[in-house]
Coordinates of C-alpha atoms and ligand atoms in Angstrom, one line a residue:
X17 CA 14.5 22.3 -10.8
X18 CA 15.8 18.9 -9.9
X19 CA 14.2 16.0 -11.7
X20 CA 12.9 13.3 -9.4
X21 CA 14.4 9.8 -9.6
X22 CA 11.9 7.1 -10.7
X23 CA 10.8 4.1 -8.6
X24 CA 8.8 1.2 -9.9
X25 CA 7.3 -1.7 -7.9
X26 CA 4.4 -4.2 -8.1
X27 CA 2.5 -6.9 -6.4
X28 CA 0.8 -10.0 -7.9
X29 CA -3.0 -10.3 -7.7
X30 CA -2.6 -13.9 -6.7
X31 CA -4.1 -14.2 -3.3
X32 CA -4.9 -12.3 -0.1
X33 CA -2.6 -9.4 0.5
X34 CA -1.2 -9.7 4.0
X35 CA 0.6 -7.6 6.6
X36 CA 3.9 -8.9 5.2
X37 CA 3.2 -7.3 1.8
X38 CA 2.2 -4.1 3.6
X39 CA 5.2 -3.9 5.9
X40 CA 7.7 -5.2 3.4
X41 CA 6.5 -3.2 0.4
X42 CA 3.5 -0.9 0.4
X43 CA 4.3 1.0 3.6
X44 CA 7.6 1.9 2.1
X45 CA 6.1 3.0 -1.2
X46 CA 3.9 5.5 0.6
X47 CA 6.8 7.2 2.2
X48 CA 8.8 7.3 -1.1
X49 CA 6.0 8.7 -3.3
X50 CA 6.7 12.3 -2.3
X51 CA 10.4 12.1 -3.0
X52 CA 10.3 10.0 -6.2
X53 CA 8.5 9.8 -9.5
X54 CA 6.6 6.6 -8.6
X55 CA 5.0 3.9 -10.7
X56 CA 3.1 1.1 -9.0
X57 CA 1.8 -1.8 -11.0
X58 CA -0.6 -4.7 -10.4
X59 CA 1.4 -7.5 -12.0
X60 CA -1.3 -9.8 -13.4
X61 CA 1.1 -11.3 -16.0
X62 CA 3.3 -12.5 -13.2
X63 CA 0.3 -13.9 -11.4
X64 CA -0.6 -16.3 -14.2
X65 CA 2.8 -18.0 -13.9
X66 CA 0.9 -20.3 -11.6
X67 CA -2.7 -21.4 -12.3
X68 CA -5.3 -18.7 -11.6
X69 CA -9.1 -18.8 -11.8
X70 CA -10.0 -16.1 -14.4
X71 CA -12.9 -14.6 -12.4
X72 CA -10.9 -14.5 -9.3
X73 CA -7.9 -13.0 -11.1
X74 CA -10.1 -10.1 -12.3
X75 CA -11.5 -9.6 -8.8
X76 CA -8.1 -9.7 -7.2
X77 CA -6.6 -7.2 -9.7
X78 CA -9.1 -4.6 -8.7
X79 CA -8.7 -5.5 -5.1
X80 CA -4.9 -4.9 -5.1
X81 CA -5.4 -1.5 -6.8
X82 CA -7.9 -0.7 -4.0
X83 CA -5.4 -1.8 -1.4
X84 CA -2.8 0.5 -2.9
X85 CA -5.2 3.4 -2.7
X86 CA -6.5 2.6 0.8
X87 CA -3.0 2.3 2.1
X88 CA -2.2 5.8 0.9
X89 CA -0.9 5.6 -2.6
X90 CA -2.1 8.9 -4.1
X91 CA -2.9 8.8 -7.8
X92 CA -2.1 12.5 -8.0
X93 CA 1.5 11.8 -7.1
X94 CA 2.0 8.2 -8.4
X95 CA 0.9 6.2 -11.5
X96 CA -1.0 3.0 -10.7
X97 CA -1.8 0.6 -13.6
X98 CA -2.3 -3.0 -14.6
X99 CA 0.7 -4.7 -16.2
X100 CA -1.3 -6.6 -19.0
X101 CA -2.7 -3.3 -20.2
X102 CA 0.7 -2.1 -21.4
X103 CA 1.8 -4.7 -23.9
X104 CA 5.4 -3.3 -24.0
X105 CA 6.1 -5.3 -20.9
X106 CA 5.7 -8.6 -22.8
X107 CA 7.5 -7.2 -25.8
X108 CA 10.6 -6.2 -23.8
X109 CA 10.5 -9.4 -21.9
X110 CA 11.0 -11.3 -25.2
X111 CA 13.9 -9.2 -26.2
X112 CA 15.6 -9.6 -22.8
X113 CA 15.0 -13.4 -23.0
X114 CA 17.5 -13.4 -25.8
X115 CA 20.3 -12.1 -23.6
X116 CA 19.4 -14.1 -20.5
X117 CA 21.3 -17.3 -19.8
X118 CA 19.4 -20.4 -18.6
X119 CA 21.7 -20.9 -15.5
X120 CA 20.9 -17.4 -14.4
X121 CA 17.2 -18.4 -14.0
X122 CA 17.9 -21.8 -12.7
X123 CA 19.6 -20.4 -9.6
X124 CA 16.6 -18.2 -8.6
X125 CA 15.4 -19.2 -5.2
X126 CA 11.8 -18.1 -5.8
X127 CA 11.7 -20.4 -8.9
X128 CA 13.1 -23.3 -6.9
X129 CA 10.6 -22.8 -4.1
X130 CA 7.6 -22.3 -6.3
X131 CA 8.5 -25.1 -8.8
X132 CA 8.7 -27.4 -5.8
X133 CA 5.3 -26.3 -4.5
X134 CA 3.8 -27.0 -7.9
X135 CA 5.4 -30.4 -8.3
X136 CA 2.1 -32.1 -9.2
X137 CA 2.1 -30.6 -12.6
X138 CA 5.6 -29.6 -13.6
X139 CA 6.5 -25.9 -13.4
X140 CA 5.7 -23.9 -16.5
X141 CA 8.1 -21.9 -18.6
X142 CA 6.4 -18.7 -17.4
X143 CA 7.4 -19.4 -13.9
X144 CA 11.0 -20.0 -15.0
X145 CA 11.0 -16.7 -17.0
X146 CA 9.3 -14.7 -14.2
X147 CA 12.5 -12.7 -13.3
X148 CA 13.0 -11.6 -17.0
X149 CA 9.4 -10.2 -17.1
X150 CA 10.2 -8.4 -13.9
X151 CA 13.4 -7.0 -15.4
X152 CA 11.3 -5.8 -18.3
X153 CA 8.9 -4.0 -15.9
X154 CA 11.8 -2.2 -14.3
X155 CA 13.9 -1.3 -17.3
X156 CA 11.1 -0.2 -19.5
X157 CA 10.6 3.0 -17.4
X158 CA 14.2 4.0 -16.7
X159 CA 13.7 3.0 -13.1
X160 CA 16.4 4.0 -10.7
X161 CA 15.2 2.5 -7.5
X162 CA 13.1 -0.6 -6.9
X163 CA 11.5 -0.8 -3.4
X164 CA 10.7 -4.4 -2.6
X165 CA 10.9 -6.9 0.2
X166 CA 14.1 -8.7 0.8
X167 CA 12.9 -11.9 -1.1
X168 CA 13.0 -9.9 -4.4
X169 CA 16.6 -8.8 -4.2
X170 CA 17.9 -11.6 -6.4
X171 CA 15.4 -10.6 -9.1
X172 CA 16.5 -7.0 -9.1
X173 CA 20.1 -8.1 -9.4
X174 CA 19.2 -10.0 -12.6
X175 CA 17.6 -6.8 -13.9
X176 CA 20.8 -5.0 -13.2
X177 CA 22.9 -7.6 -15.0
X178 CA 20.6 -7.6 -18.0
X179 CA 20.7 -3.8 -18.2
X180 CA 24.5 -3.8 -18.1
X181 CA 24.7 -6.6 -20.7
X182 CA 22.3 -4.9 -23.1
X183 CA 24.1 -1.6 -22.7
X184 CA 27.4 -3.3 -23.5
X185 CA 26.1 -5.1 -26.5
X186 CA 24.0 -2.3 -28.0
X187 CA 25.1 0.9 -26.4
X188 CA 23.8 2.9 -23.4
X189 CA 20.1 2.2 -23.3
X190 CA 19.0 1.2 -19.8
X191 CA 19.5 2.8 -16.4
X192 CA 21.0 0.2 -14.0
X193 CA 18.4 0.0 -11.2
X194 CA 19.2 -0.2 -7.4
X195 CA 17.2 -2.3 -5.0
X196 CA 15.8 -0.5 -2.0
X197 CA 14.9 -2.6 1.1
X198 CA 13.7 -0.9 4.2
X199 CA 15.6 -2.2 7.2
X200 CA 12.6 -2.6 9.4
X201 CA 10.7 -3.9 6.3
X202 CA 12.4 -7.2 7.1
X203 CA 10.9 -10.4 6.2
X204 CA 7.7 -11.1 8.1
X205 CA 7.5 -14.8 8.7
X206 CA 4.6 -17.2 8.6
X207 CA 2.5 -17.3 11.8
X208 CA 2.3 -21.1 11.5
X209 CA 6.0 -21.6 10.6
X210 CA 8.5 -18.9 11.4
X211 CA 11.1 -20.6 9.2
X212 CA 9.3 -19.5 6.0
X213 CA 8.2 -16.0 4.9
X214 CA 4.5 -15.0 5.3
X215 CA 3.1 -15.8 1.9
X216 CA -0.3 -15.2 0.2
X217 CA 0.0 -18.5 -1.6
X218 CA 0.5 -20.4 1.7
X219 CA -1.5 -23.6 2.1
X220 CA -3.0 -22.6 5.4
X221 CA -4.8 -19.3 6.2
X222 CA -3.2 -19.5 9.6
X223 CA 0.1 -18.6 7.9
X224 CA -0.9 -14.9 7.4
X225 CA -3.0 -12.0 8.5
X226 CA -4.8 -10.7 5.5
X227 CA -5.2 -6.9 5.2
X228 CA -8.9 -7.6 4.8
X229 CA -9.3 -10.0 7.8
X230 CA -12.0 -9.0 10.3
X231 CA -11.3 -8.5 14.1
X232 CA -12.3 -11.9 15.1
X233 CA -10.2 -13.6 12.5
X234 CA -7.1 -11.5 13.5
X235 CA -7.6 -12.5 17.1
X236 CA -8.1 -16.2 16.3
X237 CA -5.0 -16.3 14.0
X238 CA -2.7 -14.5 16.5
X239 CA -4.0 -16.8 19.3
X240 CA -3.1 -19.8 17.2
X241 CA 0.3 -18.4 16.1
X242 CA 3.1 -20.8 17.0
X243 CA 5.4 -19.7 19.8
X244 CA 8.8 -20.9 21.1
X245 CA 9.5 -22.9 24.3
X246 CA 9.7 -20.9 27.5
X247 CA 7.3 -18.2 28.6
X248 CA 9.2 -14.9 28.7
X249 CA 8.8 -12.2 26.1
X250 CA 12.3 -11.8 24.8
X251 CA 13.6 -10.7 21.4
X252 CA 16.2 -13.2 20.3
X253 CA 17.3 -15.3 17.3
X254 CA 16.8 -18.4 19.4
X255 CA 13.1 -17.6 19.5
X256 CA 12.2 -17.1 15.9
X257 CA 8.4 -17.3 16.3
X258 CA 8.4 -14.7 19.1
X259 CA 10.9 -12.5 17.3
X260 CA 8.6 -12.4 14.3
X261 CA 5.6 -11.5 16.5
X262 CA 7.6 -8.7 18.2
X263 CA 8.7 -7.4 14.8
X264 CA 5.0 -7.2 13.8
X265 CA 4.1 -5.5 17.1
X266 CA 7.0 -3.1 16.6
X267 CA 6.2 -2.2 13.0
X268 CA 2.6 -1.3 13.8
X269 CA 3.1 0.4 17.1
X270 CA 6.4 2.3 16.5
X271 CA 7.8 0.8 19.7
X272 CA 11.3 -0.8 19.6
X273 CA 11.7 -4.5 20.4
X274 CA 13.5 -3.4 23.6
X275 CA 10.6 -1.3 24.7
X276 CA 8.2 -4.2 24.0
X277 CA 10.3 -6.6 26.0
X278 CA 10.2 -4.2 28.9
X279 CA 6.4 -3.9 28.7
X280 CA 6.0 -7.6 29.2
X281 CA 8.5 -8.3 31.9
X282 CA 6.7 -10.8 34.3
X283 CA 3.9 -11.3 31.8
X284 CA 3.3 -14.2 29.5
X285 CA 2.3 -15.0 25.9
X286 CA -1.4 -14.6 26.6
X287 CA -1.1 -10.9 27.4
X288 CA 1.3 -10.2 24.7
X289 CA -0.7 -11.9 22.0
X290 CA -3.9 -10.1 23.1
X291 CA -2.3 -6.7 22.8
X292 CA -0.6 -7.6 19.6
X293 CA -4.0 -8.4 18.1
X294 CA -5.2 -4.9 19.3
X295 CA -2.3 -3.2 17.7
X296 CA -2.9 -5.0 14.4
X297 CA -6.6 -4.3 14.5
X298 CA -5.8 -0.6 15.3
X299 CA -4.1 -0.4 11.9
X300 CA -6.6 -2.6 10.0
X301 CA -9.8 -0.8 11.0
X302 CA -9.2 2.6 9.4
X303 CA -7.5 0.9 6.5
X304 CA -10.5 -1.3 5.8
X305 CA -12.9 1.7 6.1
X306 CA -11.0 3.4 3.4
X307 CA -10.9 0.2 1.3
X308 CA -14.7 -0.3 1.6
X309 CA -15.4 3.3 0.6
X310 CA -13.8 2.9 -2.9
X311 CA -16.0 1.7 -5.8
X312 CA -14.8 -0.5 -8.6
X313 CA -15.7 2.1 -11.1
X314 CA -13.6 4.8 -9.4
X315 CA -10.6 2.4 -9.2
X316 CA -10.9 1.3 -12.8
X317 CA -10.8 4.9 -13.9
X318 CA -7.6 5.6 -11.9
X319 CA -6.1 2.5 -13.4
X320 CA -7.0 3.6 -16.9
X321 CA -5.5 7.0 -16.4
X322 CA -2.4 5.3 -15.0
X323 CA -2.0 3.1 -18.1
X324 CA -2.3 6.1 -20.4
X325 CA 0.4 8.0 -18.5
X326 CA 2.9 5.1 -18.4
X327 CA 2.2 3.8 -21.9
X328 CA 3.7 7.0 -23.4
X329 CA 7.0 6.3 -21.6
X330 CA 6.9 2.6 -22.5
X331 CA 6.3 3.3 -26.2
X332 CA 9.2 5.8 -26.4
X333 CA 11.6 3.4 -24.7
X334 CA 10.5 0.4 -26.9
X335 CA 11.2 2.5 -30.0
X336 CA 14.7 3.2 -28.8
X337 CA 15.3 -0.5 -27.9
X338 CA 14.0 -1.7 -31.3
X339 CA 16.2 0.7 -33.2
X340 CA 19.3 -0.4 -31.2
X341 CA 18.8 -4.1 -31.9
X342 CA 18.1 -3.6 -35.6
X343 CA 14.3 -4.0 -35.9
X344 CA 12.7 -1.8 -38.5
X345 CA 10.6 0.8 -36.7
Ligands
ATP18 P1 3.4 -15.4 -3.1 O1 3.7 -16.1 -1.8 O2 2.1 -15.7 -3.8 O3 4.6 -15.4 -4.0 P2 3.9 -13.0 -1.8 O4 3.1 -13.0 -0.5 O5 5.4 -13.3 -1.6 O6 3.2 -13.9 -2.8 P3 4.4 -11.0 -3.7 O7 3.4 -10.5 -4.6 O8 5.4 -12.0 -4.2 O9 3.8 -11.6 -2.4 O10 5.2 -9.8 -3.1 C1 4.8 -8.5 -3.1 C2 5.7 -7.6 -2.3 O11 5.6 -8.0 -0.9 C3 7.2 -7.8 -2.6 O12 7.9 -6.6 -2.5 C4 7.7 -8.7 -1.6 O13 9.1 -8.6 -1.3 C5 6.9 -8.3 -0.4 N1 6.7 -9.4 0.6 C6 6.1 -10.6 0.3 N2 6.1 -11.3 1.4 C7 6.7 -10.7 2.4 C8 7.0 -10.9 3.7 N3 6.6 -12.1 4.3 N4 7.7 -10.0 4.4 C9 8.1 -8.8 3.9 N5 7.8 -8.5 2.6 C10 7.1 -9.4 1.8
LTN19 N1 8.1 -10.3 -8.3 C1 7.6 -9.2 -7.5 C2 6.5 -8.4 -8.2 C3 7.0 -7.6 -9.3 C4 7.8 -6.5 -9.2 C5 8.1 -6.1 -10.5 C6 8.4 -5.8 -8.1 C7 6.8 -7.8 -10.6 N2 7.5 -6.9 -11.4 C8 8.9 -5.0 -10.8 C9 9.2 -4.7 -8.4 C10 9.5 -4.3 -9.7 C11 7.1 -9.7 -6.2 O1 7.1 -8.9 -5.3 N3 6.8 -10.9 -6.1

């Protein structure tokens, strides 16, 4: 019998999950769950690194878990749980803080972007420390592979560096994880600004298509999406807005960008956008039916079972870590 390698990934319950989160992360997890021993987390402790409304945070936490399940994460194959329900994440984060250097965190692009967005109140220490908590999430479970969108690569690199540093200081303890980025899971860009990634904390709802948007909203948002100059449907780096829309079309239809270009020879943006909306709705309709069929109670039960399973692993690992660094256990 060969033991399966472990994967770990998570999403913050901090806004409306969008098609970028699905294509960049969740779609990939679903494919991997058969091949890997998989743990998927709702990272509420990461979400509070920027201000959250408590009632909304609770609602969104359950919503994300429902989205995992509706998208096809199977709780029989994978563990799904809420980060704050396994306190070892915070405990390991503290220990890893002691071997992390301030300049390593200062160079993180996500921190620089988010600190800028929050410039009214100055950025919190939690936001600065975000990548160390993420390293703790990963290292706690002996994770071998971390499937994320491209924007998280720098964070996984820090987890690798911290694992190696700890091992060197205290002896072999952590597996050095590898990042896994699906090539077509490329960065989906904002519909209102193709120079920035589609983001659930974007200022305008016209930036993203939420996984829970209804038909009319999807049509309206795609109609309003910015396009480039010219009228031909061509896939090129000079036309970043169109390239992004073709990428979305391609991901949901299985057609290649070349095939899509051919379909629209002699046609304009109007036709293309209308059919793009149909393709996206074709995915969202069955997904939302599944989402709506899940009750909160059912989901909470799955999350509790998930916590119980992973907690055992987390406790074992923490004991080993504490012994290594000289805590009395
Ligand atoms: P926020 O903007 O609030 O930081 P987000 O939309 O970036 O949120 P995260 O919770 O940070 O979402 O990311 C969840 C997962 O989705 C990560 O694996 C991330 O890489 C992936 N992801 C996020 N945005 C995109 C995108 N635009 N394209 C592809 N993948 C993405
Ligand atoms: N920072 C990640 C979410 C996240 C994560 C993790 C992903 C928190 N902990 C551990 C993979 C592994 C993001 O996608 N924004």
